[in-house]
Every structure is written in C-alpha cells, then in structure tokens.
PDB file of C-alpha atoms in Angstrom:
ATOM      1  CA  UNK A   1     -65.437  24.915 173.355  1.00 84.00           C
ATOM      2  CA  UNK A   2     -62.146  23.677 174.826  1.00 90.00           C
ATOM      3  CA  UNK A   3     -59.449  24.805 172.356  1.00 95.00           C
ATOM      4  CA  UNK A   4     -55.723  24.123 172.645  1.00 96.00           C
ATOM      5  CA  UNK A   5     -53.390  26.027 170.319  1.00 93.00           C
ATOM      6  CA  UNK A   6     -49.814  24.743 170.529  1.00 90.00           C
ATOM      7  CA  UNK A   7     -50.950  22.924 173.688  1.00 92.00           C
ATOM      8  CA  UNK A   8     -52.027  26.215 175.349  1.00 94.00           C
ATOM      9  CA  UNK A   9     -55.684  26.533 176.456  1.00 95.00           C
ATOM     10  CA  UNK A  10     -57.613  29.229 174.560  1.00 96.00           C
ATOM     11  CA  UNK A  11     -60.877  29.908 176.401  1.00 94.00           C
ATOM     12  CA  UNK A  12     -63.754  31.967 174.987  1.00 95.00           C
ATOM     13  CA  UNK A  13     -66.259  33.487 177.423  1.00 95.00           C
ATOM     14  CA  UNK A  14     -69.401  35.549 176.951  1.00 95.00           C
ATOM     15  CA  UNK A  15     -69.273  39.106 178.257  1.00 94.00           C
ATOM     16  CA  UNK A  16     -72.181  38.190 180.554  1.00 94.00           C
ATOM     17  CA  UNK A  17     -70.270  35.342 182.241  1.00 93.00           C
ATOM     18  CA  UNK A  18     -68.806  35.966 185.675  1.00 91.00           C
ATOM     19  CA  UNK A  19     -65.059  36.630 185.683  1.00 89.00           C
ATOM     20  CA  UNK A  20     -62.969  36.386 188.833  1.00 92.00           C
ATOM     21  CA  UNK A  21     -60.070  38.804 188.476  1.00 93.00           C
ATOM     22  CA  UNK A  22     -57.950  37.085 191.123  1.00 95.00           C
ATOM     23  CA  UNK A  23     -57.679  34.016 188.846  1.00 96.00           C
ATOM     24  CA  UNK A  24     -55.624  35.947 186.257  1.00 98.00           C
ATOM     25  CA  UNK A  25     -52.063  37.226 186.260  1.00 98.00           C
ATOM     26  CA  UNK A  26     -52.781  39.837 183.589  1.00 97.00           C
ATOM     27  CA  UNK A  27     -55.993  41.500 182.381  1.00 97.00           C
ATOM     28  CA  UNK A  28     -55.999  43.469 179.116  1.00 97.00           C
ATOM     29  CA  UNK A  29     -58.437  45.040 176.687  1.00 96.00           C
ATOM     30  CA  UNK A  30     -58.325  44.200 172.984  1.00 96.00           C
ATOM     31  CA  UNK A  31     -57.423  47.843 172.302  1.00 96.00           C
ATOM     32  CA  UNK A  32     -54.365  47.720 174.596  1.00 96.00           C
ATOM     33  CA  UNK A  33     -50.907  47.554 173.075  1.00 94.00           C
ATOM     34  CA  UNK A  34     -49.184  44.294 173.997  1.00 94.00           C
ATOM     35  CA  UNK A  35     -46.615  41.886 172.569  1.00 92.00           C
ATOM     36  CA  UNK A  36     -46.011  38.179 172.973  1.00 92.00           C
ATOM     37  CA  UNK A  37     -43.564  38.934 175.804  1.00 93.00           C
ATOM     38  CA  UNK A  38     -46.400  40.398 177.878  1.00 95.00           C
ATOM     39  CA  UNK A  39     -48.394  37.164 177.766  1.00 95.00           C
ATOM     40  CA  UNK A  40     -47.274  35.484 180.973  1.00 96.00           C
ATOM     41  CA  UNK A  41     -49.266  33.190 183.242  1.00 97.00           C
ATOM     42  CA  UNK A  42     -53.059  33.136 183.009  1.00 97.00           C
ATOM     43  CA  UNK A  43     -54.100  36.062 180.793  1.00 97.00           C
ATOM     44  CA  UNK A  44     -57.566  37.528 180.160  1.00 97.00           C
ATOM     45  CA  UNK A  45     -58.367  39.911 177.290  1.00 97.00           C
ATOM     46  CA  UNK A  46     -61.684  41.801 177.226  1.00 96.00           C
ATOM     47  CA  UNK A  47     -63.696  43.047 174.217  1.00 96.00           C
ATOM     48  CA  UNK A  48     -62.300  40.361 171.908  1.00 96.00           C
ATOM     49  CA  UNK A  49     -63.254  40.423 168.225  1.00 96.00           C
ATOM     50  CA  UNK A  50     -62.256  38.764 164.955  1.00 95.00           C
ATOM     51  CA  UNK A  51     -59.105  40.879 164.497  1.00 95.00           C
ATOM     52  CA  UNK A  52     -57.870  39.955 167.971  1.00 95.00           C
ATOM     53  CA  UNK A  53     -58.577  36.253 167.363  1.00 93.00           C
ATOM     54  CA  UNK A  54     -56.516  36.417 164.149  1.00 93.00           C
ATOM     55  CA  UNK A  55     -53.620  38.065 165.957  1.00 93.00           C
ATOM     56  CA  UNK A  56     -53.775  35.738 168.962  1.00 92.00           C
ATOM     57  CA  UNK A  57     -53.819  32.582 166.832  1.00 90.00           C
ATOM     58  CA  UNK A  58     -50.793  33.812 164.861  1.00 89.00           C
ATOM     59  CA  UNK A  59     -48.916  34.568 168.085  1.00 90.00           C
ATOM     60  CA  UNK A  60     -49.773  31.196 169.621  1.00 88.00           C
ATOM     61  CA  UNK A  61     -48.775  29.314 166.469  1.00 85.00           C
ATOM     62  CA  UNK A  62     -45.567  31.170 165.633  1.00 80.00           C
ATOM     63  CA  UNK A  63     -44.196  32.303 168.972  1.00 73.00           C
ATOM     64  CA  UNK A  64     -43.017  29.928 171.670  1.00 75.00           C
ATOM     65  CA  UNK A  65     -45.130  31.329 174.485  1.00 87.00           C
ATOM     66  CA  UNK A  66     -43.542  29.159 177.161  1.00 86.00           C
ATOM     67  CA  UNK A  67     -44.643  31.470 179.982  1.00 93.00           C
ATOM     68  CA  UNK A  68     -48.293  31.597 178.893  1.00 95.00           C
ATOM     69  CA  UNK A  69     -50.425  29.108 180.872  1.00 95.00           C
ATOM     70  CA  UNK A  70     -53.844  29.999 179.472  1.00 96.00           C
ATOM     71  CA  UNK A  71     -55.522  32.751 177.449  1.00 96.00           C
ATOM     72  CA  UNK A  72     -59.143  33.734 178.058  1.00 96.00           C
ATOM     73  CA  UNK A  73     -60.980  35.973 175.598  1.00 96.00           C
ATOM     74  CA  UNK A  74     -64.157  37.745 176.700  1.00 96.00           C
ATOM     75  CA  UNK A  75     -66.591  38.715 173.937  1.00 96.00           C
ATOM     76  CA  UNK A  76     -70.222  39.672 173.375  1.00 94.00           C
ATOM     77  CA  UNK A  77     -70.188  37.678 170.111  1.00 93.00           C
ATOM     78  CA  UNK A  78     -69.005  34.260 171.276  1.00 95.00           C
ATOM     79  CA  UNK A  79     -70.741  32.161 168.597  1.00 94.00           C
ATOM     80  CA  UNK A  80     -69.473  34.346 165.751  1.00 95.00           C
ATOM     81  CA  UNK A  81     -65.965  34.311 167.194  1.00 95.00           C
ATOM     82  CA  UNK A  82     -65.980  30.507 167.456  1.00 95.00           C
ATOM     83  CA  UNK A  83     -67.048  30.191 163.815  1.00 96.00           C
ATOM     84  CA  UNK A  84     -64.382  32.713 162.791  1.00 95.00           C
ATOM     85  CA  UNK A  85     -61.776  30.655 164.652  1.00 94.00           C
ATOM     86  CA  UNK A  86     -62.890  27.413 162.976  1.00 94.00           C
ATOM     87  CA  UNK A  87     -62.760  29.029 159.527  1.00 93.00           C
ATOM     88  CA  UNK A  88     -58.978  29.393 159.869  1.00 90.00           C
ATOM     89  CA  UNK A  89     -58.461  25.643 160.020  1.00 94.00           C
ATOM     90  CA  UNK A  90     -59.342  22.404 158.297  1.00 95.00           C
ATOM     91  CA  UNK A  91     -61.516  20.488 160.793  1.00 96.00           C
ATOM     92  CA  UNK A  92     -60.624  16.839 161.468  1.00 96.00           C
ATOM     93  CA  UNK A  93     -62.885  14.662 163.636  1.00 97.00           C
ATOM     94  CA  UNK A  94     -61.578  12.133 166.135  1.00 98.00           C
ATOM     95  CA  UNK A  95     -62.830  10.204 169.151  1.00 98.00           C
ATOM     96  CA  UNK A  96     -61.415   8.376 172.137  1.00 98.00           C
ATOM     97  CA  UNK A  97     -61.972   7.219 175.663  1.00 98.00           C
ATOM     98  CA  UNK A  98     -60.993   7.472 179.277  1.00 98.00           C
ATOM     99  CA  UNK A  99     -61.179   3.795 180.230  1.00 98.00           C
ATOM    100  CA  UNK A 100     -61.764   2.545 183.781  1.00 98.00           C
ATOM    101  CA  UNK A 101     -61.289  -0.791 185.513  1.00 98.00           C
ATOM    102  CA  UNK A 102     -61.328  -1.404 189.274  1.00 97.00           C
ATOM    103  CA  UNK A 103     -60.909   2.312 189.947  1.00 95.00           C
ATOM    104  CA  UNK A 104     -57.870   2.620 187.684  1.00 98.00           C
ATOM    105  CA  UNK A 105     -57.444   4.676 184.499  1.00 98.00           C
ATOM    106  CA  UNK A 106     -55.906   3.336 181.278  1.00 98.00           C
ATOM    107  CA  UNK A 107     -53.033   5.495 180.019  1.00 98.00           C
ATOM    108  CA  UNK A 108     -50.915   4.948 176.926  1.00 98.00           C
ATOM    109  CA  UNK A 109     -47.346   6.098 176.289  1.00 98.00           C
ATOM    110  CA  UNK A 110     -46.731   7.308 172.747  1.00 96.00           C
ATOM    111  CA  UNK A 111     -43.703   9.164 171.342  1.00 94.00           C
ATOM    112  CA  UNK A 112     -42.522  10.361 174.730  1.00 95.00           C
ATOM    113  CA  UNK A 113     -45.926  11.592 175.944  1.00 96.00           C
ATOM    114  CA  UNK A 114     -48.607  10.074 178.182  1.00 97.00           C
ATOM    115  CA  UNK A 115     -51.931  10.017 176.367  1.00 97.00           C
ATOM    116  CA  UNK A 116     -55.420   8.532 176.233  1.00 98.00           C
ATOM    117  CA  UNK A 117     -56.398   6.148 173.405  1.00 98.00           C
ATOM    118  CA  UNK A 118     -58.028   8.029 170.535  1.00 98.00           C
ATOM    119  CA  UNK A 119     -57.911   8.389 166.762  1.00 97.00           C
ATOM    120  CA  UNK A 120     -59.474   9.839 163.617  1.00 96.00           C
ATOM    121  CA  UNK A 121     -62.952   8.787 162.620  1.00 97.00           C
ATOM    122  CA  UNK A 122     -63.384   6.888 159.394  1.00 96.00           C
ATOM    123  CA  UNK A 123     -65.584   8.325 156.652  1.00 92.00           C
ATOM    124  CA  UNK A 124     -69.281   8.292 157.664  1.00 92.00           C
ATOM    125  CA  UNK A 125     -68.401   6.481 160.915  1.00 97.00           C
ATOM    126  CA  UNK A 126     -70.580   7.272 163.924  1.00 97.00           C
ATOM    127  CA  UNK A 127     -68.692   9.051 166.686  1.00 98.00           C
ATOM    128  CA  UNK A 128     -69.355   6.580 169.501  1.00 98.00           C
ATOM    129  CA  UNK A 129     -68.537   3.600 167.272  1.00 98.00           C
ATOM    130  CA  UNK A 130     -65.288   5.273 166.230  1.00 98.00           C
ATOM    131  CA  UNK A 131     -64.325   5.909 169.828  1.00 98.00           C
ATOM    132  CA  UNK A 132     -64.889   2.249 170.731  1.00 98.00           C
ATOM    133  CA  UNK A 133     -62.962   1.059 167.677  1.00 98.00           C
ATOM    134  CA  UNK A 134     -59.964   3.304 168.341  1.00 98.00           C
ATOM    135  CA  UNK A 135     -59.681   2.333 172.011  1.00 98.00           C
ATOM    136  CA  UNK A 136     -60.007  -1.374 171.252  1.00 98.00           C
ATOM    137  CA  UNK A 137     -57.487  -1.217 168.384  1.00 98.00           C
ATOM    138  CA  UNK A 138     -54.861   0.848 170.218  1.00 98.00           C
ATOM    139  CA  UNK A 139     -54.956  -1.215 173.414  1.00 98.00           C
ATOM    140  CA  UNK A 140     -56.293  -4.623 172.257  1.00 98.00           C
ATOM    141  CA  UNK A 141     -59.035  -4.639 174.888  1.00 98.00           C
ATOM    142  CA  UNK A 142     -62.836  -4.789 174.979  1.00 98.00           C
ATOM    143  CA  UNK A 143     -64.758  -1.773 176.295  1.00 98.00           C
ATOM    144  CA  UNK A 144     -68.237  -0.325 176.599  1.00 98.00           C
ATOM    145  CA  UNK A 145     -69.338   3.309 176.797  1.00 98.00           C
ATOM    146  CA  UNK A 146     -70.559   4.615 180.164  1.00 97.00           C
ATOM    147  CA  UNK A 147     -71.164   8.305 179.415  1.00 97.00           C
ATOM    148  CA  UNK A 148     -69.944  11.317 177.435  1.00 97.00           C
ATOM    149  CA  UNK A 149     -67.062  13.583 178.446  1.00 98.00           C
ATOM    150  CA  UNK A 150     -66.336  17.124 177.175  1.00 97.00           C
ATOM    151  CA  UNK A 151     -65.028  17.543 173.635  1.00 97.00           C
ATOM    152  CA  UNK A 152     -61.587  19.033 172.998  1.00 98.00           C
ATOM    153  CA  UNK A 153     -60.179  20.909 170.015  1.00 97.00           C
ATOM    154  CA  UNK A 154     -56.443  21.125 169.391  1.00 94.00           C
ATOM    155  CA  UNK A 155     -54.432  22.566 166.533  1.00 92.00           C
ATOM    156  CA  UNK A 156     -51.435  21.260 164.621  1.00 88.00           C
ATOM    157  CA  UNK A 157     -49.814  21.644 161.227  1.00 84.00           C
ATOM    158  CA  UNK A 158     -49.794  18.827 158.652  1.00 83.00           C
ATOM    159  CA  UNK A 159     -48.288  19.112 155.179  1.00 82.00           C
ATOM    160  CA  UNK A 160     -48.472  22.869 155.322  1.00 83.00           C
ATOM    161  CA  UNK A 161     -52.122  22.935 156.393  1.00 88.00           C
ATOM    162  CA  UNK A 162     -53.546  24.233 159.648  1.00 92.00           C
ATOM    163  CA  UNK A 163     -55.580  21.473 161.281  1.00 94.00           C
ATOM    164  CA  UNK A 164     -58.051  21.791 164.153  1.00 96.00           C
ATOM    165  CA  UNK A 165     -58.878  18.344 165.508  1.00 96.00           C
ATOM    166  CA  UNK A 166     -62.213  17.946 167.259  1.00 97.00           C
ATOM    167  CA  UNK A 167     -62.050  14.982 169.636  1.00 98.00           C
ATOM    168  CA  UNK A 168     -65.212  13.549 171.180  1.00 98.00           C
ATOM    169  CA  UNK A 169     -64.446  11.804 174.476  1.00 98.00           C
ATOM    170  CA  UNK A 170     -66.299   9.037 176.287  1.00 98.00           C
ATOM    171  CA  UNK A 171     -66.011   7.522 179.729  1.00 98.00           C
ATOM    172  CA  UNK A 172     -65.642   3.767 179.203  1.00 98.00           C
ATOM    173  CA  UNK A 173     -65.528   0.568 181.222  1.00 98.00           C
ATOM    174  CA  UNK A 174     -63.134  -2.227 180.300  1.00 98.00           C
ATOM    175  CA  UNK A 175     -64.852  -5.611 179.987  1.00 98.00           C
ATOM    176  CA  UNK A 176     -61.791  -7.652 178.951  1.00 98.00           C
ATOM    177  CA  UNK A 177     -58.072  -6.765 179.072  1.00 98.00           C
ATOM    178  CA  UNK A 178     -56.699 -10.324 179.033  1.00 98.00           C
ATOM    179  CA  UNK A 179     -54.895  -9.686 175.727  1.00 98.00           C
ATOM    180  CA  UNK A 180     -54.008  -6.034 176.350  1.00 98.00           C
ATOM    181  CA  UNK A 181     -50.995  -4.764 174.425  1.00 97.00           C
ATOM    182  CA  UNK A 182     -49.911  -1.499 172.735  1.00 97.00           C
ATOM    183  CA  UNK A 183     -50.592  -1.036 169.017  1.00 97.00           C
ATOM    184  CA  UNK A 184     -47.062  -0.712 167.630  1.00 95.00           C
ATOM    185  CA  UNK A 185     -48.290   0.599 164.252  1.00 93.00           C
ATOM    186  CA  UNK A 186     -49.553   3.700 166.079  1.00 93.00           C
ATOM    187  CA  UNK A 187     -46.185   4.133 167.846  1.00 95.00           C
ATOM    188  CA  UNK A 188     -47.660   3.193 171.228  1.00 97.00           C
ATOM    189  CA  UNK A 189     -44.920   1.869 173.489  1.00 97.00           C
ATOM    190  CA  UNK A 190     -46.867   1.077 176.635  1.00 97.00           C
ATOM    191  CA  UNK A 191     -50.425   0.582 177.895  1.00 98.00           C
ATOM    192  CA  UNK A 192     -50.757   0.867 181.672  1.00 98.00           C
ATOM    193  CA  UNK A 193     -53.484   0.874 184.318  1.00 98.00           C
ATOM    194  CA  UNK A 194     -52.854   3.679 186.805  1.00 98.00           C
ATOM    195  CA  UNK A 195     -54.447   4.682 190.071  1.00 98.00           C
ATOM    196  CA  UNK A 196     -55.728   8.295 190.022  1.00 97.00           C
ATOM    197  CA  UNK A 197     -52.755   9.503 192.092  1.00 97.00           C
ATOM    198  CA  UNK A 198     -50.347   7.902 189.584  1.00 98.00           C
ATOM    199  CA  UNK A 199     -52.139   9.617 186.688  1.00 98.00           C
ATOM    200  CA  UNK A 200     -51.820  12.987 188.442  1.00 97.00           C
ATOM    201  CA  UNK A 201     -48.051  12.392 188.695  1.00 97.00           C
ATOM    202  CA  UNK A 202     -47.632  11.801 184.939  1.00 97.00           C
ATOM    203  CA  UNK A 203     -49.958  14.589 183.732  1.00 97.00           C
ATOM    204  CA  UNK A 204     -47.026  17.060 183.421  1.00 95.00           C
ATOM    205  CA  UNK A 205     -45.781  14.672 180.710  1.00 95.00           C
ATOM    206  CA  UNK A 206     -49.161  14.627 178.916  1.00 97.00           C
ATOM    207  CA  UNK A 207     -50.762  16.994 176.421  1.00 95.00           C
ATOM    208  CA  UNK A 208     -52.714  19.812 178.052  1.00 95.00           C
ATOM    209  CA  UNK A 209     -55.934  18.643 176.400  1.00 96.00           C
ATOM    210  CA  UNK A 210     -55.452  15.152 177.885  1.00 97.00           C
ATOM    211  CA  UNK A 211     -54.791  16.647 181.321  1.00 97.00           C
ATOM    212  CA  UNK A 212     -58.012  18.644 180.930  1.00 97.00           C
ATOM    213  CA  UNK A 213     -60.075  15.495 180.291  1.00 98.00           C
ATOM    214  CA  UNK A 214     -58.472  13.558 183.144  1.00 98.00           C
ATOM    215  CA  UNK A 215     -58.908  16.418 185.623  1.00 97.00           C
ATOM    216  CA  UNK A 216     -62.531  16.868 184.527  1.00 96.00           C
ATOM    217  CA  UNK A 217     -63.198  13.202 185.326  1.00 97.00           C
ATOM    218  CA  UNK A 218     -61.369  13.303 188.663  1.00 96.00           C
ATOM    219  CA  UNK A 219     -63.251  16.455 189.651  1.00 94.00           C
ATOM    220  CA  UNK A 220     -66.537  14.800 188.741  1.00 92.00           C
ATOM    221  CA  UNK A 221     -65.610  11.938 191.105  1.00 87.00           C
ATOM    222  CA  UNK A 222     -65.255  14.414 193.962  1.00 83.00           C
ATOM    223  CA  UNK A 223     -68.580  16.071 193.238  1.00 82.00           C
ATOM    224  CA  UNK A 224     -70.392  12.799 192.565  1.00 76.00           C
ATOM    225  CA  UNK A 225     -71.360  13.816 189.022  1.00 72.00           C
ATOM    226  CA  UNK A 226     -69.851  10.810 187.223  1.00 66.00           C
TER     227      UNK A 226
END
C-alpha cells in the first residue's frame, strides 16, 4: 500500500521484512519519546501499532514536516494497521494512466504542478474503463491499456472531511493524439510529450505519488519488467 499523507510517503512494512538500516536517517521505537521536530529525512519506527498510527497521521496532517522525506512503520500486524488507517478517512476511488508514444511520456500541467491524467470513477464504473475515460477526456486523445501499475493512496481535506483517494494506475499506449489538447474545465493548462530525461527534470514540481509512479515505470524499463 503506497500511502501519501500531505505528499509525504507513509510506508508500512511487516516485522519479518528485511530492513536496511543504512537507508534511514533516524530509527525509533514506538515507545520512544519524539516530537515532530525529530522527524527529519527518511525515518523508520519499529513496533508500530494503532495508537502510533493515530499520532503519526495527526502529525503529518497538522504539522508542516518539511524536513521529513519518508516515514516507514514496521509492524507485526500490517493488515490490521492498514484497515485502521483506512477507517480514519472517507475512501474515494480514482484511476488514471501513464501514457506512452514513441518512447515519450504524456505529462499534464495543472494548477502549478506536473501531473499524470487521472480522475474520480463514476458510480458503478469499472476501474479500467474509468481510467481510459479520464485520460481521453483530460487530454483529448485515444489510448489503450497495456498493463497495470501500482496503486497509490493520498490524503486531502474536502469540506471538512478527511479523504483518502485510492488511484488505480495503468500503463497505456496512445493510438491517436491528432486532436490533443488540455481539458480547461479540469484546470489543465498544458499537455506535453516528454522524453524520460525531461520527465525526471520536472518531477520535483510533481506530487510525490506521481513521481513514485513515474520512477516505478522507469525502473521497470531498466530491469526489463515492463
């Protein structure tokens, strides 16, 4: 489960999973005393439980943890902790695509941020159909699904409610971009094909969850697992 709270990755790991200490700037136990100021860089907290999840989510939502890059929680009750986390939010389902053509990736520019085309699913809409519809509507192109990508979950507040949006991602191929244009109603200012190196350059101006999906795809290219 790839969760992003206030655009910060929150990673849950089983206690049996291998952890490489050198990858973290700070390692704590759930019983340790710490404040938001201590959470700097890539942080790992062991023995995580429901009470810690509650505290961490509050800190990540309320505090501006600008120095926190990622937070990894290690637990022996991963499934229960995931369900406990979900219970704190209203779940909204969305879908989108990373679209390819001639080795280039389709990026959209919306409200000052580089993004991938995506949107909320309609009632009773199938996920893959919704992903195709959203990409085609936002960019005015024709696409087809190639394969699935990892799902992402990110939080935001809307009308006083805590929302956790589950986005299902697909790798797609563009079959026709002759009429490509940004969907102004969705505040999209630009739709642009970018070479992988160009995408890497703009990722600092993208949401962390979008950067995660793009990097996953680019890594899969290197390993031949596309």
